[in-house]
């Protein structure tokens, strides 16, 4: 798939202005507003987005509401919805390289990861939930002979989805797949710094036979479009992946409007814990580096805190530094690149500020500089910060960049205390050959996902969700349907 000639042609292809998709039709902003799309590869404008207004959001919501209420999707036989979703997945795969390059130009992910984690992942997710449509059953309650208790599962109605910029297709599909499979209609707001691929697959959904109005896309700023969605009386469920402050705002607006359910994934400060008895320290080094430096650290579950048992700390850090120096940061559309660009100038500035503050506090910094500045793009060295205290800002706050905070520990109890010592609880990892210790740590760590002797890589069969201020609800697995289906009891006197 990584045909360099095709990538070169797609790199230079013109990108038409992106418009909203409402009731199956491309539409500009109601006031004619546009937003520039700046590529992180070279800092240049590559196209524009319609700058959505409250009026645009309300039009999309009305379209989704009408499409749900008239049953054009929700009342289709499950097999009919399945056929449309399967065709949609096939079209995404057929256009995978185009989608991957478009996404890289928009958000800077290295092409090797982008191809696998974006179009191919999205297609696999949509196919997974399509296959599940006709396998979700209702229930018959155990009742006395003179009564029949039935539990129906029904679509909730209109789903509002707000998707982040780091993996828009992958994370978008985690929400679109089960929401649409369950029979709901959707209004989607992509991130303004990564809207192009999600807008493109919406066209592919229409091509696959999805009825107009079932899947609507409104582009623009969260403070306008997202606010209108959260305040709408016609959206039944909101799903969001992004920052904590925005998640809180969505909850506040849900309370101000129709008490819509809001499901949040709000990131993390995930601990990657290496004990001295880890079965393969060389592998642990490589996985720890890739767990924070791939996609320039712009991964929700990134292992951004590395906890290393003190007896092996110095040797482990030295191996980590040596391996990190081999990571090729460069042009994201070069197949040899292992780490691409930071998504935006604003994100790069935030990353560098975290590093400079840590250095000013006396922490040892390896890397931590902007590089490839001559390209005009937003690139940063993989950065290791050692001597970090558990309560340092760089160990407490989500950087969302290629910045690793390394913290030594002496005992299992101390490691557990440090691991749980943040407001987050999304993911974690433990490296140990002691089976009992592994299970103690799984039990003791407050996180939605705990890896053992690996980091990342769990597939669609298991849920992803956080605890504490990492959010609520779950993406992935059959449990994701819980957000998009209501339970209805039918009690029948015989």
Short mmCIF file of C-alpha atoms in Angstrom, two decimals:
data_model
loop_
_atom_site.label_atom_id
_atom_site.label_comp_id
_atom_site.label_asym_id
_atom_site.label_seq_id
_atom_site.Cartn_x
_atom_site.Cartn_y
_atom_site.Cartn_z
CA UNK A 1 0.00 0.00 0.00
CA UNK A 2 2.89 2.42 0.64
CA UNK A 3 3.45 3.19 -3.06
CA UNK A 4 5.70 6.25 -2.99
CA UNK A 5 4.59 7.43 -6.46
CA UNK A 6 0.93 7.34 -5.42
CA UNK A 7 1.75 9.05 -2.15
CA UNK A 8 3.60 11.80 -4.03
CA UNK A 9 0.64 12.34 -6.35
CA UNK A 10 -1.81 12.44 -3.44
CA UNK A 11 0.50 14.79 -1.50
CA UNK A 12 0.20 17.45 -4.16
CA UNK A 13 -3.46 16.91 -5.05
CA UNK A 14 -5.76 19.88 -4.68
CA UNK A 15 -8.22 19.59 -1.80
CA UNK A 16 -11.58 21.23 -2.47
CA UNK A 17 -13.11 23.35 0.30
CA UNK A 18 -14.86 21.13 2.85
CA UNK A 19 -18.55 21.83 3.35
CA UNK A 20 -21.09 20.54 5.85
CA UNK A 21 -23.13 17.45 4.99
CA UNK A 22 -26.76 18.03 5.99
CA UNK A 23 -29.67 15.92 4.73
CA UNK A 24 -27.34 14.27 2.23
CA UNK A 25 -26.22 17.55 0.61
CA UNK A 26 -22.98 19.53 0.81
CA UNK A 27 -23.72 22.95 2.26
CA UNK A 28 -21.61 26.02 3.05
CA UNK A 29 -21.88 27.83 6.35
CA UNK A 30 -25.14 29.74 6.62
CA UNK A 31 -23.22 33.02 6.90
CA UNK A 32 -20.56 32.08 4.35
CA UNK A 33 -17.82 31.78 6.97
CA UNK A 34 -14.73 29.64 6.39
CA UNK A 35 -11.74 28.42 8.41
CA UNK A 36 -8.26 27.85 6.94
CA UNK A 37 -6.81 24.35 7.13
CA UNK A 38 -3.10 24.62 7.99
CA UNK A 39 -1.00 21.53 7.32
CA UNK A 40 1.44 20.62 10.11
CA UNK A 41 3.81 19.30 7.44
CA UNK A 42 4.80 22.76 6.21
CA UNK A 43 2.60 25.32 7.94
CA UNK A 44 0.75 26.15 4.72
CA UNK A 45 -2.95 26.46 4.03
CA UNK A 46 -4.15 23.44 2.05
CA UNK A 47 -7.90 24.13 1.90
CA UNK A 48 -10.74 25.64 3.93
CA UNK A 49 -13.62 24.39 6.06
CA UNK A 50 -17.11 25.76 6.35
CA UNK A 51 -17.16 27.65 9.64
CA UNK A 52 -20.30 26.23 11.20
CA UNK A 53 -22.89 28.42 12.89
CA UNK A 54 -25.58 27.65 15.43
CA UNK A 55 -28.03 27.73 12.52
CA UNK A 56 -26.00 25.07 10.70
CA UNK A 57 -25.89 22.84 13.77
CA UNK A 58 -29.63 23.21 14.29
CA UNK A 59 -30.29 22.32 10.64
CA UNK A 60 -28.21 19.16 10.95
CA UNK A 61 -29.91 18.19 14.21
CA UNK A 62 -33.34 18.74 12.65
CA UNK A 63 -32.34 16.54 9.72
CA UNK A 64 -31.16 13.78 12.04
CA UNK A 65 -34.31 14.08 14.16
CA UNK A 66 -36.60 13.77 11.14
CA UNK A 67 -34.59 10.85 9.77
CA UNK A 68 -34.90 9.01 13.05
CA UNK A 69 -38.56 9.76 13.63
CA UNK A 70 -39.72 8.67 10.18
CA UNK A 71 -37.89 5.33 10.54
CA UNK A 72 -35.91 5.53 7.30
CA UNK A 73 -32.99 3.95 9.18
CA UNK A 74 -34.18 2.86 12.63
CA UNK A 75 -37.00 0.76 11.18
CA UNK A 76 -34.96 -0.93 8.50
CA UNK A 77 -34.51 -4.64 9.04
CA UNK A 78 -31.20 -5.27 10.84
CA UNK A 79 -29.94 -7.14 7.78
CA UNK A 80 -30.60 -4.10 5.59
CA UNK A 81 -28.64 -1.76 7.89
CA UNK A 82 -25.91 -4.38 8.01
CA UNK A 83 -25.64 -4.45 4.21
CA UNK A 84 -25.20 -0.67 4.03
CA UNK A 85 -22.55 -0.61 6.75
CA UNK A 86 -20.65 -3.50 5.18
CA UNK A 87 -20.57 -1.69 1.84
CA UNK A 88 -19.43 1.49 3.62
CA UNK A 89 -16.55 -0.39 5.26
CA UNK A 90 -15.55 -1.80 1.86
CA UNK A 91 -15.53 1.67 0.30
CA UNK A 92 -13.35 3.03 3.10
CA UNK A 93 -10.87 0.20 2.49
CA UNK A 94 -10.95 0.77 -1.27
CA UNK A 95 -10.02 4.42 -0.69
CA UNK A 96 -7.60 3.73 2.16
CA UNK A 97 -4.45 5.30 0.73
CA UNK A 98 -6.30 8.44 -0.38
CA UNK A 99 -7.83 8.75 3.10
CA UNK A 100 -4.53 8.10 4.88
CA UNK A 101 -2.60 10.72 2.87
CA UNK A 102 -5.42 13.24 3.27
CA UNK A 103 -5.35 12.64 7.02
CA UNK A 104 -1.56 12.99 7.22
CA UNK A 105 -1.72 16.31 5.39
CA UNK A 106 -4.35 17.41 7.90
CA UNK A 107 -2.92 16.21 11.22
CA UNK A 108 0.69 15.04 10.70
CA UNK A 109 0.56 11.35 11.72
CA UNK A 110 3.29 9.25 10.10
CA UNK A 111 1.89 7.47 7.03
CA UNK A 112 2.66 3.91 8.17
CA UNK A 113 0.66 4.38 11.34
CA UNK A 114 -2.00 6.50 9.65
CA UNK A 115 -2.85 3.85 7.06
CA UNK A 116 -3.28 1.11 9.67
CA UNK A 117 -4.81 3.15 12.48
CA UNK A 118 -7.13 5.32 10.42
CA UNK A 119 -8.90 3.94 7.29
CA UNK A 120 -8.16 0.27 7.90
CA UNK A 121 -9.06 0.55 11.58
CA UNK A 122 -12.24 2.49 10.79
CA UNK A 123 -13.33 -0.04 8.18
CA UNK A 124 -12.71 -2.92 10.58
CA UNK A 125 -14.70 -1.17 13.33
CA UNK A 126 -17.69 -0.45 11.10
CA UNK A 127 -17.63 -4.04 9.85
CA UNK A 128 -17.45 -5.38 13.42
CA UNK A 129 -20.58 -3.49 14.49
CA UNK A 130 -22.35 -4.28 11.23
CA UNK A 131 -21.79 -7.98 11.92
CA UNK A 132 -23.19 -7.52 15.43
CA UNK A 133 -26.46 -5.88 14.35
CA UNK A 134 -28.43 -9.10 14.04
CA UNK A 135 -26.86 -10.68 17.11
CA UNK A 136 -28.16 -8.27 19.77
CA UNK A 137 -31.17 -9.93 21.35
CA UNK A 138 -33.87 -8.79 23.73
CA UNK A 139 -34.71 -10.77 26.88
CA UNK A 140 -37.57 -12.69 28.45
CA UNK A 141 -37.78 -12.18 32.20
CA UNK A 142 -38.30 -15.12 34.59
CA UNK A 143 -41.89 -14.45 35.67
CA UNK A 144 -44.86 -16.22 37.21
CA UNK A 145 -47.00 -18.22 34.73
CA UNK A 146 -49.64 -15.49 34.50
CA UNK A 147 -47.24 -12.76 33.29
CA UNK A 148 -44.79 -12.23 30.46
CA UNK A 149 -41.92 -9.80 30.96
CA UNK A 150 -40.07 -8.70 27.83
CA UNK A 151 -36.98 -6.45 27.67
CA UNK A 152 -36.64 -4.65 24.35
CA UNK A 153 -33.49 -2.89 23.15
CA UNK A 154 -34.33 0.20 21.13
CA UNK A 155 -32.15 2.91 19.54
CA UNK A 156 -31.89 6.03 21.69
CA UNK A 157 -32.62 8.46 18.83
CA UNK A 158 -30.24 11.24 17.76
CA UNK A 159 -26.58 10.94 18.75
CA UNK A 160 -24.25 13.94 18.79
CA UNK A 161 -20.59 12.99 18.41
CA UNK A 162 -17.55 15.23 18.84
CA UNK A 163 -14.30 13.63 17.70
CA UNK A 164 -10.67 14.73 18.34
CA UNK A 165 -7.88 15.44 15.88
CA UNK A 166 -5.32 12.77 16.77
CA UNK A 167 -7.03 9.72 15.22
CA UNK A 168 -10.25 11.10 13.72
CA UNK A 169 -11.23 8.05 11.65
CA UNK A 170 -10.37 5.45 14.28
CA UNK A 171 -12.05 7.25 17.17
CA UNK A 172 -14.87 8.46 14.96
CA UNK A 173 -15.63 4.89 13.89
CA UNK A 174 -15.68 3.75 17.53
CA UNK A 175 -18.71 6.04 17.90
CA UNK A 176 -20.28 5.91 14.44
CA UNK A 177 -20.13 2.12 14.17
CA UNK A 178 -22.28 1.13 17.17
CA UNK A 179 -24.47 4.27 17.04
CA UNK A 180 -25.50 3.66 13.43
CA UNK A 181 -25.64 -0.11 13.76
CA UNK A 182 -28.11 0.28 16.63
CA UNK A 183 -30.43 2.30 14.37
CA UNK A 184 -29.69 5.82 15.58
CA UNK A 185 -29.04 8.90 13.47
CA UNK A 186 -25.89 10.96 14.02
CA UNK A 187 -24.69 14.56 13.94
CA UNK A 188 -20.88 14.56 13.90
CA UNK A 189 -18.56 17.48 14.64
CA UNK A 190 -14.94 16.73 13.76
CA UNK A 191 -12.06 18.71 15.26
CA UNK A 192 -11.39 21.85 13.22
CA UNK A 193 -7.73 20.80 12.88
CA UNK A 194 -8.61 17.35 11.47
CA UNK A 195 -11.95 17.36 9.67
CA UNK A 196 -11.10 16.27 6.15
CA UNK A 197 -11.12 12.47 6.40
CA UNK A 198 -14.32 12.27 8.44
CA UNK A 199 -16.03 14.55 5.96
CA UNK A 200 -14.81 12.32 3.11
CA UNK A 201 -16.14 9.08 4.62
CA UNK A 202 -19.53 10.75 5.07
CA UNK A 203 -19.70 10.95 1.26
CA UNK A 204 -18.75 7.27 1.12
CA UNK A 205 -21.62 6.47 3.51
CA UNK A 206 -24.06 8.03 1.04
CA UNK A 207 -22.44 6.08 -1.79
CA UNK A 208 -22.95 2.90 0.24
CA UNK A 209 -26.68 3.60 0.41
CA UNK A 210 -27.11 5.29 3.79
CA UNK A 211 -30.26 7.42 3.58
CA UNK A 212 -29.84 11.23 3.63
CA UNK A 213 -30.16 12.69 7.11
CA UNK A 214 -28.95 9.58 8.90
CA UNK A 215 -25.33 10.78 9.11
CA UNK A 216 -24.79 14.54 9.15
CA UNK A 217 -21.47 16.39 9.52
CA UNK A 218 -21.16 19.97 10.75
CA UNK A 219 -17.69 21.52 10.51
CA UNK A 220 -16.34 24.39 12.57
CA UNK A 221 -15.44 25.41 16.09
CA UNK A 222 -16.43 23.60 19.22
CA UNK A 223 -17.39 26.80 21.01
CA UNK A 224 -20.11 27.32 18.40
CA UNK A 225 -21.12 23.99 16.86
CA UNK A 226 -20.34 21.81 19.89
CA UNK A 227 -22.10 24.27 22.18
CA UNK A 228 -25.24 24.20 20.03
CA UNK A 229 -25.22 20.40 20.02
CA UNK A 230 -24.83 20.17 23.79
CA UNK A 231 -27.66 22.64 24.36
CA UNK A 232 -30.01 21.05 21.84
CA UNK A 233 -33.30 19.64 23.06
CA UNK A 234 -33.35 17.24 20.08
CA UNK A 235 -30.09 15.32 20.72
CA UNK A 236 -30.61 12.34 23.01
CA UNK A 237 -27.01 11.26 23.66
CA UNK A 238 -23.67 13.08 23.34
CA UNK A 239 -20.38 11.21 22.96
CA UNK A 240 -17.07 13.03 23.17
CA UNK A 241 -13.35 12.34 23.17
CA UNK A 242 -11.17 15.30 24.11
CA UNK A 243 -10.17 17.59 26.96
CA UNK A 244 -11.50 17.73 30.49
CA UNK A 245 -12.69 21.36 30.37
CA UNK A 246 -14.75 20.68 27.24
CA UNK A 247 -16.16 17.51 28.81
CA UNK A 248 -17.31 19.51 31.82
CA UNK A 249 -18.90 22.09 29.54
CA UNK A 250 -20.86 19.37 27.76
CA UNK A 251 -22.17 18.06 31.08
CA UNK A 252 -23.19 21.56 32.17
CA UNK A 253 -25.05 22.16 28.91
CA UNK A 254 -26.76 18.77 29.09
CA UNK A 255 -28.09 19.78 32.51
CA UNK A 256 -29.25 23.12 31.11
CA UNK A 257 -31.13 21.49 28.26
CA UNK A 258 -32.82 18.09 28.10
CA UNK A 259 -30.61 16.09 30.49
CA UNK A 260 -29.18 14.18 27.53
CA UNK A 261 -26.78 11.44 28.51
CA UNK A 262 -23.15 12.43 27.98
CA UNK A 263 -20.34 9.90 27.61
CA UNK A 264 -16.79 11.21 27.88
CA UNK A 265 -13.26 10.01 27.20
CA UNK A 266 -11.01 12.73 28.55
CA UNK A 267 -7.47 11.48 28.16
CA UNK A 268 -4.95 10.40 30.74
CA UNK A 269 -1.53 10.50 32.30
CA UNK A 270 -0.93 6.80 31.99
CA UNK A 271 1.77 5.05 34.05
CA UNK A 272 4.04 2.47 32.40
CA UNK A 273 5.60 0.59 35.35
CA UNK A 274 8.79 -1.44 34.89
CA UNK A 275 9.92 -3.75 37.70
CA UNK A 276 13.43 -5.12 37.90
CA UNK A 277 12.13 -8.63 37.22
CA UNK A 278 10.57 -7.67 33.88
CA UNK A 279 11.00 -10.66 31.56
CA UNK A 280 12.66 -8.69 28.73
CA UNK A 281 14.03 -5.26 29.53
CA UNK A 282 15.14 -4.60 25.94
CA UNK A 283 11.59 -5.13 24.72
CA UNK A 284 10.29 -2.98 27.57
CA UNK A 285 12.59 -0.16 26.40
CA UNK A 286 11.36 -0.31 22.80
CA UNK A 287 7.70 -0.57 23.78
CA UNK A 288 8.03 2.28 26.29
CA UNK A 289 9.53 4.52 23.62
CA UNK A 290 6.94 3.64 21.00
CA UNK A 291 4.20 3.99 23.60
CA UNK A 292 4.93 7.71 23.91
CA UNK A 293 6.76 8.80 20.76
CA UNK A 294 4.68 7.31 17.93
CA UNK A 295 2.29 9.88 16.47
CA UNK A 296 4.41 12.40 18.39
CA UNK A 297 2.80 11.37 21.67
CA UNK A 298 -0.65 12.42 20.48
CA UNK A 299 -2.40 9.30 21.76
CA UNK A 300 -5.02 9.24 24.52
CA UNK A 301 -3.54 6.18 26.21
CA UNK A 302 0.11 7.21 25.66
CA UNK A 303 2.42 5.90 28.37
CA UNK A 304 3.52 9.39 29.35
CA UNK A 305 4.78 8.47 32.83
CA UNK A 306 7.51 5.83 32.99
CA UNK A 307 7.95 4.39 36.49
CA UNK A 308 11.18 2.38 36.81
CA UNK A 309 12.36 0.39 39.81
CA UNK A 310 15.37 2.22 41.22
CA UNK A 311 17.77 -0.73 41.01
CA UNK A 312 17.53 -0.73 37.20
CA UNK A 313 16.60 2.93 36.67
CA UNK A 314 19.89 4.31 35.38
CA UNK A 315 20.63 1.40 33.05
CA UNK A 316 17.07 1.40 31.72
CA UNK A 317 17.11 5.14 31.05
CA UNK A 318 20.42 4.83 29.22
CA UNK A 319 18.99 2.10 26.96
CA UNK A 320 15.89 4.21 26.45
CA UNK A 321 17.95 7.23 25.41
CA UNK A 322 19.96 5.13 22.97
CA UNK A 323 16.85 3.65 21.39
CA UNK A 324 15.09 7.03 21.23
CA UNK A 325 18.00 8.44 19.22
CA UNK A 326 17.24 5.87 16.50
CA UNK A 327 13.64 7.06 16.04
CA UNK A 328 13.39 8.85 12.71
CA UNK A 329 11.35 12.03 13.02
CA UNK A 330 10.58 13.48 9.64
CA UNK A 331 8.27 13.95 6.71
CA UNK A 332 5.09 12.09 7.70
CA UNK A 333 4.50 11.06 4.08
CA UNK A 334 7.89 9.31 3.86
CA UNK A 335 7.31 5.61 4.63
CA UNK A 336 10.64 5.51 6.50
CA UNK A 337 9.47 8.10 9.04
CA UNK A 338 8.71 6.69 12.49
CA UNK A 339 7.36 9.84 14.14
CA UNK A 340 5.61 12.61 12.26
CA UNK A 341 4.53 16.15 12.99
CA UNK A 342 2.79 17.74 15.92
CA UNK A 343 -0.79 18.61 14.96
CA UNK A 344 -0.60 22.40 15.22
CA UNK A 345 1.60 25.35 16.12
CA UNK A 346 -0.44 25.80 19.27
CA UNK A 347 0.12 22.20 20.37
CA UNK A 348 3.85 22.44 19.65
CA UNK A 349 4.10 25.61 21.73
CA UNK A 350 2.35 23.88 24.64
CA UNK A 351 4.70 20.87 24.44
CA UNK A 352 7.80 23.07 24.46
CA UNK A 353 6.46 25.09 27.40
CA UNK A 354 6.04 21.95 29.52
CA UNK A 355 9.63 20.94 28.78
CA UNK A 356 11.12 24.36 29.51
CA UNK A 357 9.24 24.54 32.82
CA UNK A 358 10.56 21.10 33.82
CA UNK A 359 14.10 22.14 32.90
CA UNK A 360 13.75 25.35 34.89
CA UNK A 361 12.70 23.22 37.89
CA UNK A 362 16.00 21.32 37.69
CA UNK A 363 14.87 18.21 35.84
CA UNK A 364 17.22 16.60 33.31
CA UNK A 365 15.92 16.93 29.75
CA UNK A 366 17.08 14.87 26.78
CA UNK A 367 15.78 16.26 23.49
CA UNK A 368 12.90 18.65 23.89
CA UNK A 369 13.55 21.03 20.99
CA UNK A 370 11.68 22.03 17.88
CA UNK A 371 13.31 20.52 14.79
CA UNK A 372 12.92 20.73 11.00
CA UNK A 373 11.88 24.36 11.47
CA UNK A 374 13.13 25.16 7.98
CA UNK A 375 10.23 23.14 6.52
CA UNK A 376 7.67 25.44 8.14
CA UNK A 377 6.15 22.35 9.76
CA UNK A 378 5.57 21.54 13.41
CA UNK A 379 8.15 18.94 14.47
CA UNK A 380 9.60 18.14 17.91
CA UNK A 381 12.36 15.87 19.17
CA UNK A 382 11.29 12.88 21.24
CA UNK A 383 11.88 14.09 24.79
CA UNK A 384 12.85 12.25 27.96
CA UNK A 385 12.67 14.09 31.29
CA UNK A 386 14.33 12.38 34.26
CA UNK A 387 14.52 13.17 37.95
CA UNK A 388 10.79 13.87 37.89
CA UNK A 389 8.91 13.98 41.19
CA UNK A 390 5.43 12.42 41.26
CA UNK A 391 3.77 15.80 41.91
CA UNK A 392 5.65 17.75 39.21
CA UNK A 393 3.33 19.40 36.65
CA UNK A 394 4.89 17.29 33.91
CA UNK A 395 3.87 14.16 35.87
CA UNK A 396 0.37 15.40 36.67
CA UNK A 397 -0.91 17.17 33.55
CA UNK A 398 -1.54 15.70 30.13
CA UNK A 399 1.04 17.13 27.72
CA UNK A 400 -0.23 15.29 24.62
CA UNK A 401 3.12 15.44 22.92
CA UNK A 402 6.35 13.40 22.58
CA UNK A 403 7.36 14.03 26.20
CA UNK A 404 8.12 11.21 28.63
CA UNK A 405 8.39 11.81 32.39
CA UNK A 406 10.58 9.22 34.15
CA UNK A 407 10.04 8.56 37.88
CA UNK A 408 12.02 6.06 40.02
CA UNK A 409 10.39 3.91 42.71
CA UNK A 410 11.60 1.41 45.31
CA UNK A 411 8.67 -0.82 46.23
CA UNK A 412 5.51 -2.23 44.72
CA UNK A 413 3.46 -0.17 47.15
CA UNK A 414 5.23 3.03 46.12
CA UNK A 415 4.74 2.25 42.44
CA UNK A 416 1.04 1.75 43.02
CA UNK A 417 0.77 4.99 44.99
CA UNK A 418 2.53 6.97 42.24
CA UNK A 419 0.49 5.27 39.50
CA UNK A 420 -2.77 6.26 41.18
CA UNK A 421 -1.56 9.71 42.18
CA UNK A 422 -3.15 11.73 39.37
CA UNK A 423 -6.67 12.81 38.46
CA UNK A 424 -6.66 10.42 35.49
CA UNK A 425 -7.40 6.73 35.10
CA UNK A 426 -7.41 5.72 31.45
CA UNK A 427 -4.59 3.20 30.89
CA UNK A 428 -1.54 1.68 32.54
CA UNK A 429 1.04 -1.05 32.08
CA UNK A 430 3.06 -3.35 34.33
CA UNK A 431 6.24 -5.19 33.34
CA UNK A 432 7.02 -8.12 35.64
CA UNK A 433 7.67 -11.86 35.54
CA UNK A 434 5.83 -12.33 38.84
CA UNK A 435 2.29 -13.49 38.06
CA UNK A 436 1.01 -12.67 41.53
CA UNK A 437 2.45 -9.16 41.36
CA UNK A 438 0.88 -8.65 37.95
CA UNK A 439 -2.56 -9.52 39.32
CA UNK A 440 -2.05 -7.36 42.41
CA UNK A 441 -1.17 -4.41 40.19
CA UNK A 442 -4.12 -5.03 37.85
CA UNK A 443 -6.39 -4.99 40.88
CA UNK A 444 -4.72 -1.99 42.51
CA UNK A 445 -4.30 0.39 39.57
CA UNK A 446 -7.25 2.71 39.01
CA UNK A 447 -7.50 2.61 35.22
CA UNK A 448 -9.85 1.34 32.56
CA UNK A 449 -7.12 -0.66 30.77
CA UNK A 450 -4.10 -2.33 32.38
CA UNK A 451 -1.51 -3.97 30.12
CA UNK A 452 0.93 -6.61 31.33
CA UNK A 453 4.32 -6.97 29.61
CA UNK A 454 3.13 -4.87 26.66
CA UNK A 455 1.66 -1.45 25.99
CA UNK A 456 -1.25 -0.76 23.65
CA UNK A 457 -2.51 -3.06 20.96
CA UNK A 458 -5.79 -4.25 22.46
CA UNK A 459 -8.36 -4.92 19.76
CA UNK A 460 -12.08 -4.27 19.27
CA UNK A 461 -13.15 -7.23 21.39
CA UNK A 462 -12.40 -5.41 24.65
CA UNK A 463 -13.75 -2.07 25.94
CA UNK A 464 -11.81 1.16 26.28
CA UNK A 465 -12.95 3.60 28.92
CA UNK A 466 -11.58 5.52 31.84
CA UNK A 467 -12.23 6.11 35.51
CA UNK A 468 -11.82 9.23 37.65
CA UNK A 469 -11.38 12.29 35.42
CA UNK A 470 -10.60 10.20 32.37
CA UNK A 471 -14.32 9.94 31.76
CA UNK A 472 -17.17 7.45 31.68
CA UNK A 473 -18.74 4.97 29.28
CA UNK A 474 -16.87 2.70 26.91
CA UNK A 475 -15.84 2.66 23.28
CA UNK A 476 -15.03 -0.62 21.49
CA UNK A 477 -16.42 -4.12 22.12
CA UNK A 478 -20.09 -5.07 22.30
CA UNK A 479 -20.32 -2.99 25.49
CA UNK A 480 -20.26 0.14 23.30
CA UNK A 481 -23.86 -0.63 22.30
CA UNK A 482 -24.93 0.19 25.86
CA UNK A 483 -24.56 3.92 25.11
CA UNK A 484 -26.77 3.78 22.04
CA UNK A 485 -29.61 1.45 23.08
CA UNK A 486 -32.42 2.05 25.57
CA UNK A 487 -33.98 -0.78 27.54
CA UNK A 488 -37.79 -0.91 27.43
CA UNK A 489 -39.81 -3.26 29.61
CA UNK A 490 -43.05 -4.77 28.37
CA UNK A 491 -45.10 -6.33 31.18
CA UNK A 492 -47.97 -8.44 29.86
CA UNK A 493 -50.71 -9.95 31.99
CA UNK A 494 -51.70 -13.34 30.56
#
